[in-house]
Amino acid sequence: MLRGIELDGNKDISIKRDILDMSEQINTLYVPLVNHTNLNCKCLVNVGDVVEKNSIIGMREDIELPILSPSDGTIKEIGECLYMNGDLVPCVVIEVNKKSKTKKEIEDITKYTKDEFIRLLKDNAVVGMGGSDFPTYIKYKASNIETLIVNAVECEPYITSDLMLVKLKAKEILDAISATMIINKIKKCFIAVKSNNTIVIDSFNEHLLSYSNIEIKTVKNMYPMGWERHTVSAVLNKKYDRFPSEIGVVVSNVSTMYAIYKALKYNSSISKRLITFTGSNIKKPINVLVKIGTNIKDIIDEVGIKKGRELKFVVGGPMMGEALLSENVIATKNMNCIMVLKDEDDLEVLPCMRCGRCDQICPAKLSPVLIKDNVDNSDNLRILDPKKCMECGLCTYICPSNIDLRSYVKKAKKEVK
Amino acid sequence: MKYVIDSGPHIKDDDSTALVMNRLLIALIPIILFSIYKNSFLVLVEGKYSIMQALYPIFILLIASSTSILSEKIFVHILNKKYGYKKYKSYFALFPGLFLALIIPINTPLIIVFLGALIASIIGKMLFGGFGYNVFNPALIGALFILTAYGTLIASNGGYLNPVEIDTIATSTPLSNLSALNYVGTYEKVVNAYGSINSFIFGTIPGTLGEVSKILIVLAFVYLVLFKVIKWRIPVTYILTVFIMTFIIGYNNNLGIWYPIFHILSGGLLFGAVFMATDPVTSPVTDSGQIIYGISLGVLTVITRFLTSYPEGVLTSILTMNMLVFLIDRLGVKVKFNIKKIILPLTLMILLSFGLSLYISNTIKDTGKKNDRVQIINKEQSGSKTIYTLTTKGWGLIEAKVELQKGKVTKIEILNSSTETQWSEIEDNDYINTLINKQSDIENVDTISGTTRTSKALKDMIIAVLEDYGD
């Protein structure tokens, strides 16, 4: 039994409108020099340099993953910007200066060797767009991949960026899946979709007949079904220790598959993405297409904010998203949602009554209450294994005494390191 | 635009601890109303009891509850005066006293009720740090104090029976009755003495304010589980364990399925399992921990009921297991990561409960069916005399002739006692004549230390003869 809970999705509010394309309206881009957990990549350009789209402007040195310019332009400044986790990180500021260019298309995107495929993913800086920012090429280096799971679960409430992308680009995504399977000799692909997400299911089904060995697998409408372990378990009924590659599985987010399509078809990195603007205090909840490096502050007026006291500005979904003080946060490949919502009245924190709900709900089978009790006792923590936590937030969500258990578990994680 | 920040998540389940505790109170209301109906209203309509007697249960409820509320508020107030304002808070202060009132004998003097509630709230709860920090169930701490310190006083005050019951039933609670019967008795003696099995289900039997109406407790259980107030695994495994163990015990003593049902429906088991063992603060948080906890409670309760002179066992079992909750949860955590870790403890628990059931079956066979040792070989009438020829089992087989006249033993003639090792002791003590002289109070004739077995065999022989003659 996978542990989790059915949450109120609230997805309807942001899919009523067609997407808003803001990708060409913004003239200044701030490209953070970050990748995954590495928040300080090397800058390879100087102020005044003229760059083209896909020019290398930075490098994550340990694995030599390039950071590419999302647009043609001139380097205006090397500075700092606000990253979605709330940190200030180094960034390259680019003044957009668009040249007209014809895109070079590749007819048959299956004609790559596995090595070329991995090279292409690395050179075009394809990263996990579901939120992790993890370099995708590393996952495909495994030699024994038998099954590809495309994660279109999008289990967090409110977020609809994957849904809208599939609605618009189902064919391209299926092409990318099919090519990836041929190149990597993958026998079977499952697209994991929530059973109630009919838009995604229908969009894929429209084209699915012309692809073999790709199957839609509906999973329970449950948070956090999109957690890699849960997805693999729900689709294949298999468990693994640390990485899905142990059991011959690769899991990629559906938007990452679209980035792979761009890499295969145009030898280009992804330079735009959809971000859901939603929440109780967004006037016009909508998915917006933005250039990577766009300052959200430049977009926010387009969607409008209902003024109010005690508002929260959240990057990411309502469960795992980070509340920030400022709107000046930069759109990156792994940013899928911006929420503006009312802050709940400060809920009184009561002593824990040990009802055990956090223990029952934890998808990683942890006991948040016991971790909280032992947060300063690293010997006991080792048994409680807080490192398994992926910070889904359900323990804090469910706690009737309003205890922020996730923060305790995060602290415990540092304690056992 | 200015924003506030917090650590998230940014949505929240709308259930709260206060709502959970409210639901607990709601579940108790029908039970409280029934206890007032049974112990106040029905006493009042009888007509021959004073208003004070009829209102007594209500006084118990009020005094216990208000003592808990007030003592907790005062305690918190004093601490806050000492250590700074609003550092301490009082939460759900009503419950220790209210639960206490529901589980103590209904003739507890009010001053002792007050004392018990004070102990429950202050020692059971506040000294541990207040709501959420207590290791033991506060109400049970209070009840333990009352029953150990003032048990005899309460018993002399009427114990568990309300005024009507004292006048009509005259014995004691069903469990004390069973205990007096040496745990084995016929359906008539065990159940029908209190009406019928329906009396047990609907609660018209003697018992504390909270525990008697089993049907209301079961309804409360369903409500509490549906509304996520209690950990259902604990009462289910607890009751099931007691059921299986008493079933085995009953089966081995040729008692029907009514015997385990009687055990479930008697005393504080059901109330304790649903309301006290599931007290969230003092019970395990892990699933498997709750199962181990429930089974352990069942085993301990059966041990207490059958192997100690204490007829109840729920209170002490829960308090004992409260101490072990942290260990049980440690196991529970390991089981979550590796389900196999439960196999060994669970197997041990199951073997233990089966072994114990068999052991208890045999011990109560010995005490309860003592006259199995006695075999009547012949019974003849000669004039006004009835002469029994029988054997009884001491170290060896004793053969004897017993003469009765008008229902009285007049003569005991030992035909053969050659296998007995300590026969001289019997003769030195003139035990045979003692038995004849004290036959009207035969149960209280002491056996002879040094030759207990033989003297008991002789005593049992007389009991058997008298019983047989009576029939």
mmCIF file of C-alpha atoms in Angstrom, chain B residues 7 21 120 122 155 236 256 296 430 447:
data_model
loop_
_atom_site.group_PDB
_atom_site.id
_atom_site.type_symbol
_atom_site.label_atom_id
_atom_site.label_comp_id
_atom_site.label_asym_id
_atom_site.label_seq_id
_atom_site.Cartn_x
_atom_site.Cartn_y
_atom_site.Cartn_z
ATOM 1 C CA SER B 7 7.994 27.081 5.984
ATOM 2 C CA MET B 21 -11.119 16.099 21.738
ATOM 3 C CA ALA B 120 -5.117 12.281 38.147
ATOM 4 C CA ILE B 122 -1.661 16.947 38.962
ATOM 5 C CA ALA B 155 -16.166 -1.537 49.391
ATOM 6 C CA VAL B 236 -9.592 -4.620 18.252
ATOM 7 C CA GLY B 256 -19.759 -22.686 25.809
ATOM 8 C CA SER B 296 -0.038 -7.415 25.368
ATOM 9 C CA ASP B 430 -7.888 -35.814 64.830
ATOM 10 C CA THR B 447 -6.019 -28.263 55.726
#
